[in-house]
mmCIF file of C-alpha atoms in Angstrom:
data_model
loop_
_atom_site.group_PDB
_atom_site.id
_atom_site.type_symbol
_atom_site.label_atom_id
_atom_site.label_comp_id
_atom_site.label_asym_id
_atom_site.label_seq_id
_atom_site.Cartn_x
_atom_site.Cartn_y
_atom_site.Cartn_z
ATOM 1 C CA UNK A 1 3.988 -11.644 20.800
ATOM 2 C CA UNK A 2 2.124 -13.085 17.869
ATOM 3 C CA UNK A 3 3.045 -16.416 16.334
ATOM 4 C CA UNK A 4 1.805 -18.782 13.658
ATOM 5 C CA UNK A 5 2.068 -22.538 13.406
ATOM 6 C CA UNK A 6 1.606 -24.522 10.247
ATOM 7 C CA UNK A 7 1.855 -28.129 11.412
ATOM 8 C CA UNK A 8 2.196 -29.693 7.978
ATOM 9 C CA UNK A 9 5.489 -29.113 6.197
ATOM 10 C CA UNK A 10 4.494 -31.117 3.136
ATOM 11 C CA UNK A 11 1.133 -32.231 1.807
ATOM 12 C CA UNK A 12 0.463 -34.304 -1.281
ATOM 13 C CA UNK A 13 -2.983 -34.579 -2.796
ATOM 14 C CA UNK A 14 -4.364 -35.959 -6.013
ATOM 15 C CA UNK A 15 -5.721 -33.594 -8.580
ATOM 16 C CA UNK A 16 -9.439 -33.162 -8.033
ATOM 17 C CA UNK A 17 -9.250 -34.074 -4.369
ATOM 18 C CA UNK A 18 -10.134 -31.687 -1.590
ATOM 19 C CA UNK A 19 -7.493 -29.818 0.358
ATOM 20 C CA UNK A 20 -7.161 -28.415 3.849
ATOM 21 C CA UNK A 21 -4.046 -26.654 5.082
ATOM 22 C CA UNK A 22 -3.851 -26.028 8.779
ATOM 23 C CA UNK A 23 -2.909 -22.821 10.509
ATOM 24 C CA UNK A 24 -2.955 -22.017 14.213
ATOM 25 C CA UNK A 25 -2.090 -18.665 15.651
ATOM 26 C CA UNK A 26 -1.217 -17.186 18.992
ATOM 27 C CA UNK A 27 -2.330 -13.661 19.743
ATOM 28 C CA UNK A 28 -3.950 -11.898 22.684
ATOM 29 C CA UNK A 29 -7.023 -10.799 20.784
ATOM 30 C CA UNK A 30 -8.519 -11.381 17.349
ATOM 31 C CA UNK A 31 -5.747 -10.784 14.867
ATOM 32 C CA UNK A 32 -5.803 -10.074 11.200
ATOM 33 C CA UNK A 33 -5.175 -13.320 9.344
ATOM 34 C CA UNK A 34 -3.827 -13.960 5.870
ATOM 35 C CA UNK A 35 -3.036 -16.782 3.506
ATOM 36 C CA UNK A 36 -0.416 -16.286 0.825
ATOM 37 C CA UNK A 37 0.823 -18.540 -1.964
ATOM 38 C CA UNK A 38 4.351 -18.544 -3.339
ATOM 39 C CA UNK A 39 5.545 -20.206 -6.517
ATOM 40 C CA UNK A 40 9.259 -21.063 -6.782
ATOM 41 C CA UNK A 41 11.430 -17.988 -7.127
ATOM 42 C CA UNK A 42 8.477 -15.662 -6.864
ATOM 43 C CA UNK A 43 7.021 -13.240 -4.382
ATOM 44 C CA UNK A 44 3.873 -13.823 -2.385
ATOM 45 C CA UNK A 45 0.354 -13.571 -3.702
ATOM 46 C CA UNK A 46 -2.519 -12.924 -1.339
ATOM 47 C CA UNK A 47 -5.177 -15.632 -1.447
ATOM 48 C CA UNK A 48 -7.490 -14.228 1.197
ATOM 49 C CA UNK A 49 -7.608 -12.336 4.440
ATOM 50 C CA UNK A 50 -9.757 -12.068 7.537
ATOM 51 C CA UNK A 51 -10.222 -8.874 9.476
ATOM 52 C CA UNK A 52 -13.642 -9.221 11.073
ATOM 53 C CA UNK A 53 -17.219 -10.258 10.358
ATOM 54 C CA UNK A 54 -18.152 -13.464 8.589
ATOM 55 C CA UNK A 55 -15.759 -16.131 9.744
ATOM 56 C CA UNK A 56 -15.824 -17.950 6.397
ATOM 57 C CA UNK A 57 -13.723 -16.013 3.957
ATOM 58 C CA UNK A 58 -13.674 -16.533 0.218
ATOM 59 C CA UNK A 59 -10.519 -15.894 -1.718
ATOM 60 C CA UNK A 60 -9.100 -16.152 -5.181
ATOM 61 C CA UNK A 61 -8.566 -19.338 -7.149
ATOM 62 C CA UNK A 62 -11.431 -21.110 -5.376
ATOM 63 C CA UNK A 63 -9.837 -21.032 -1.936
ATOM 64 C CA UNK A 64 -11.659 -20.330 1.288
ATOM 65 C CA UNK A 65 -10.660 -20.194 4.937
ATOM 66 C CA UNK A 66 -12.574 -20.328 8.166
ATOM 67 C CA UNK A 67 -11.640 -18.402 11.272
ATOM 68 C CA UNK A 68 -12.371 -20.362 14.428
ATOM 69 C CA UNK A 69 -11.714 -18.309 17.500
ATOM 70 C CA UNK A 70 -12.209 -21.195 19.917
ATOM 71 C CA UNK A 71 -9.490 -23.170 18.178
ATOM 72 C CA UNK A 72 -7.253 -20.220 17.271
ATOM 73 C CA UNK A 73 -7.253 -21.579 13.767
ATOM 74 C CA UNK A 74 -7.551 -20.253 10.239
ATOM 75 C CA UNK A 75 -7.451 -23.296 7.988
ATOM 76 C CA UNK A 76 -7.337 -22.961 4.227
ATOM 77 C CA UNK A 77 -9.558 -25.163 2.098
ATOM 78 C CA UNK A 78 -10.249 -25.910 -1.519
ATOM 79 C CA UNK A 79 -12.864 -28.431 -2.663
ATOM 80 C CA UNK A 80 -11.039 -29.591 -5.777
ATOM 81 C CA UNK A 81 -7.325 -29.090 -6.256
ATOM 82 C CA UNK A 82 -5.803 -28.344 -9.647
ATOM 83 C CA UNK A 83 -2.257 -29.242 -10.666
ATOM 84 C CA UNK A 84 -1.469 -25.536 -10.885
ATOM 85 C CA UNK A 85 -2.120 -25.192 -7.147
ATOM 86 C CA UNK A 86 1.194 -26.869 -6.385
ATOM 87 C CA UNK A 87 3.174 -24.227 -4.493
ATOM 88 C CA UNK A 88 4.201 -23.095 -1.027
ATOM 89 C CA UNK A 89 1.447 -21.731 1.174
ATOM 90 C CA UNK A 90 2.027 -19.361 4.056
ATOM 91 C CA UNK A 91 -0.337 -18.364 6.808
ATOM 92 C CA UNK A 92 0.363 -15.006 8.433
ATOM 93 C CA UNK A 93 -0.937 -13.006 11.358
ATOM 94 C CA UNK A 94 -0.903 -9.268 11.889
ATOM 95 C CA UNK A 95 -1.960 -7.046 14.749
ATOM 96 C CA UNK A 96 -5.079 -4.947 14.142
ATOM 97 C CA UNK A 97 -4.762 -1.195 14.097
ATOM 98 C CA UNK A 98 -3.007 1.385 12.003
ATOM 99 C CA UNK A 99 0.597 2.045 11.434
ATOM 100 C CA UNK A 100 3.239 -0.212 10.040
ATOM 101 C CA UNK A 101 2.137 -3.377 11.717
ATOM 102 C CA UNK A 102 4.293 -6.241 10.611
ATOM 103 C CA UNK A 103 3.172 -9.692 9.630
ATOM 104 C CA UNK A 104 4.389 -12.855 11.261
ATOM 105 C CA UNK A 105 4.546 -15.827 8.941
ATOM 106 C CA UNK A 106 4.236 -19.515 9.563
ATOM 107 C CA UNK A 107 6.891 -21.867 8.294
ATOM 108 C CA UNK A 108 4.856 -22.735 5.231
ATOM 109 C CA UNK A 109 3.275 -25.849 3.757
ATOM 110 C CA UNK A 110 4.584 -27.256 0.514
ATOM 111 C CA UNK A 111 1.726 -28.594 -1.578
ATOM 112 C CA UNK A 112 2.341 -31.240 -4.195
ATOM 113 C CA UNK A 113 -0.403 -32.296 -6.560
ATOM 114 C CA UNK A 114 -0.360 -35.742 -8.089
ATOM 115 C CA UNK A 115 -1.850 -36.049 -11.521
ATOM 116 C CA UNK B 1 -4.955 -3.248 -7.644
ATOM 117 C CA UNK B 2 -1.830 -2.478 -5.695
ATOM 118 C CA UNK B 3 1.361 -3.396 -7.490
ATOM 119 C CA UNK B 4 4.890 -3.536 -6.140
ATOM 120 C CA UNK B 5 7.825 -3.805 -8.475
ATOM 121 C CA UNK B 6 11.097 -5.214 -7.194
ATOM 122 C CA UNK B 7 14.358 -5.068 -9.105
ATOM 123 C CA UNK B 8 16.521 -6.786 -9.959
ATOM 124 C CA UNK B 9 14.943 -10.225 -10.038
ATOM 125 C CA UNK B 10 18.307 -11.832 -9.631
ATOM 126 C CA UNK B 11 21.855 -10.607 -9.200
ATOM 127 C CA UNK B 12 25.245 -12.229 -8.921
ATOM 128 C CA UNK B 13 28.011 -10.225 -7.330
ATOM 129 C CA UNK B 14 31.544 -10.733 -6.148
ATOM 130 C CA UNK B 15 32.346 -11.035 -2.499
ATOM 131 C CA UNK B 16 33.136 -7.633 -0.975
ATOM 132 C CA UNK B 17 30.976 -5.605 -3.326
ATOM 133 C CA UNK B 18 27.678 -3.903 -2.560
ATOM 134 C CA UNK B 19 24.321 -4.615 -4.123
ATOM 135 C CA UNK B 20 21.243 -2.401 -4.191
ATOM 136 C CA UNK B 21 17.732 -3.785 -4.463
ATOM 137 C CA UNK B 22 14.830 -1.503 -5.291
ATOM 138 C CA UNK B 23 11.224 -1.824 -4.262
ATOM 139 C CA UNK B 24 8.669 0.472 -5.868
ATOM 140 C CA UNK B 25 4.970 0.841 -5.305
ATOM 141 C CA UNK B 26 3.545 1.588 -8.728
ATOM 142 C CA UNK B 27 -0.001 2.696 -8.067
ATOM 143 C CA UNK B 28 -0.183 3.642 -4.418
ATOM 144 C CA UNK B 29 1.766 5.497 -1.794
ATOM 145 C CA UNK B 30 3.619 3.106 0.437
ATOM 146 C CA UNK B 31 4.030 4.742 3.785
ATOM 147 C CA UNK B 32 5.504 1.568 5.191
ATOM 148 C CA UNK B 33 7.743 -0.970 3.534
ATOM 149 C CA UNK B 34 9.044 -4.235 4.878
ATOM 150 C CA UNK B 35 12.103 -6.207 3.863
ATOM 151 C CA UNK B 36 12.235 -9.951 4.282
ATOM 152 C CA UNK B 37 14.857 -12.575 3.769
ATOM 153 C CA UNK B 38 13.971 -16.107 2.817
ATOM 154 C CA UNK B 39 16.283 -19.075 2.934
ATOM 155 C CA UNK B 40 15.592 -22.102 0.731
ATOM 156 C CA UNK B 41 12.602 -24.100 1.856
ATOM 157 C CA UNK B 42 12.033 -21.743 4.759
ATOM 158 C CA UNK B 43 9.657 -19.023 5.765
ATOM 159 C CA UNK B 44 10.088 -15.299 5.461
ATOM 160 C CA UNK B 45 12.188 -13.613 8.081
ATOM 161 C CA UNK B 46 11.454 -9.941 8.629
ATOM 162 C CA UNK B 47 14.633 -7.923 8.464
ATOM 163 C CA UNK B 48 13.378 -4.397 8.900
ATOM 164 C CA UNK B 49 10.438 -2.040 8.687
ATOM 165 C CA UNK B 50 10.828 1.345 7.087
ATOM 166 C CA UNK B 51 8.512 4.316 7.171
ATOM 167 C CA UNK B 52 8.857 7.041 4.588
ATOM 168 C CA UNK B 53 11.217 9.730 5.740
ATOM 169 C CA UNK B 54 12.296 7.870 8.861
ATOM 170 C CA UNK B 55 15.079 5.535 9.798
ATOM 171 C CA UNK B 56 14.323 1.874 9.403
ATOM 172 C CA UNK B 57 13.559 -0.290 12.394
ATOM 173 C CA UNK B 58 15.629 -3.436 12.282
ATOM 174 C CA UNK B 59 14.709 -6.770 13.770
ATOM 175 C CA UNK B 60 16.922 -8.263 16.403
ATOM 176 C CA UNK B 61 20.003 -9.856 14.958
ATOM 177 C CA UNK B 62 19.940 -7.953 11.667
ATOM 178 C CA UNK B 63 23.060 -5.865 11.085
ATOM 179 C CA UNK B 64 22.098 -2.287 10.369
ATOM 180 C CA UNK B 65 25.429 -1.407 8.819
ATOM 181 C CA UNK B 66 25.323 -4.374 6.506
ATOM 182 C CA UNK B 67 21.754 -4.053 5.308
ATOM 183 C CA UNK B 68 21.169 -0.380 4.596
ATOM 184 C CA UNK B 69 17.562 0.577 4.035
ATOM 185 C CA UNK B 70 16.453 3.865 2.566
ATOM 186 C CA UNK B 71 12.822 4.912 2.200
ATOM 187 C CA UNK B 72 13.207 8.396 0.823
ATOM 188 C CA UNK B 73 9.899 8.627 -1.003
ATOM 189 C CA UNK B 74 6.394 7.245 -0.771
ATOM 190 C CA UNK B 75 6.995 4.977 -3.719
ATOM 191 C CA UNK B 76 10.548 3.779 -3.337
ATOM 192 C CA UNK B 77 12.534 1.861 -0.771
ATOM 193 C CA UNK B 78 15.973 0.400 -1.320
ATOM 194 C CA UNK B 79 17.939 -2.298 0.427
ATOM 195 C CA UNK B 80 21.696 -2.183 -0.002
ATOM 196 C CA UNK B 81 23.709 -5.206 1.002
ATOM 197 C CA UNK B 82 27.132 -3.802 1.775
ATOM 198 C CA UNK B 83 30.350 -5.754 1.495
ATOM 199 C CA UNK B 84 28.417 -8.829 0.498
ATOM 200 C CA UNK B 85 29.684 -12.276 1.408
ATOM 201 C CA UNK B 86 28.525 -15.723 0.311
ATOM 202 C CA UNK B 87 26.474 -16.118 3.481
ATOM 203 C CA UNK B 88 24.383 -13.148 2.351
ATOM 204 C CA UNK B 89 23.187 -15.154 -0.608
ATOM 205 C CA UNK B 90 19.456 -15.477 -0.236
ATOM 206 C CA UNK B 91 16.071 -14.493 -1.590
ATOM 207 C CA UNK B 92 15.054 -10.997 -0.543
ATOM 208 C CA UNK B 93 11.438 -9.871 -0.722
ATOM 209 C CA UNK B 94 9.905 -6.484 -0.058
ATOM 210 C CA UNK B 95 6.340 -5.647 0.773
ATOM 211 C CA UNK B 96 4.557 -2.348 0.921
ATOM 212 C CA UNK B 97 1.600 -1.015 2.778
ATOM 213 C CA UNK B 98 -0.449 2.140 2.286
ATOM 214 C CA UNK B 99 -1.495 4.252 5.238
ATOM 215 C CA UNK B 100 -5.172 4.194 4.383
ATOM 216 C CA UNK B 101 -5.698 0.454 4.262
ATOM 217 C CA UNK B 102 -4.517 -2.655 5.962
ATOM 218 C CA UNK B 103 -3.053 -4.726 3.210
ATOM 219 C CA UNK B 104 0.374 -5.825 2.188
ATOM 220 C CA UNK B 105 1.555 -6.133 -1.392
ATOM 221 C CA UNK B 106 4.686 -8.110 -2.059
ATOM 222 C CA UNK B 107 7.334 -7.669 -4.683
ATOM 223 C CA UNK B 108 8.432 -10.608 -6.778
ATOM 224 C CA UNK B 109 11.680 -11.021 -4.882
ATOM 225 C CA UNK B 110 15.383 -10.783 -5.651
ATOM 226 C CA UNK B 111 17.669 -13.782 -5.746
ATOM 227 C CA UNK B 112 21.109 -12.638 -4.570
ATOM 228 C CA UNK B 113 24.102 -14.875 -5.141
ATOM 229 C CA UNK B 114 27.470 -13.785 -3.808
ATOM 230 C CA UNK B 115 30.454 -15.583 -5.299
#
């Protein structure tokens, strides 16, 4: 069974500082990997995804993530955080292939940005 | 891009009544839809997966008779919370996936409060 671990429940960074949110997954092969962001009371917005190919993935809002097979990780990074980035971030894993493959989500990381 | 509309955004109902939540894919055919439940400060818990024209597949521990899911068309899935009780109060989110691509689009969620 697939699983996702986000070790950091809360992270606080200063505006303008760099950010890295950790994500580790467990899956028998190379999974499909996703990062989503959720603002309070809202649905989820896709930041980026990895299916195959280049292990450094660029997403929206200046975010990027790097897939590291040896570490079973897919950490999210941003070089300079903006106050509007404060939100909940979820890493998710899905099984490759067609059909209605479901996503498994991590427990989320709450990001606070200090001005 | 793919858009999923979820209604209502919030609903308050009396204990013992039923509530229907709609999830519509506006610009693509959603062969598979997923329903999640999210408790405050927690991750998304998959409740069920529904494929158009088929019965929904419920996750372990989710009451089928309480959470009725209908996916009668390629653009609409509904979740009906029957005989709602205060413990059913939660944030419910749907997501939809098209058959021809591996991507999930989320609705904006429904805040259900049972009083």
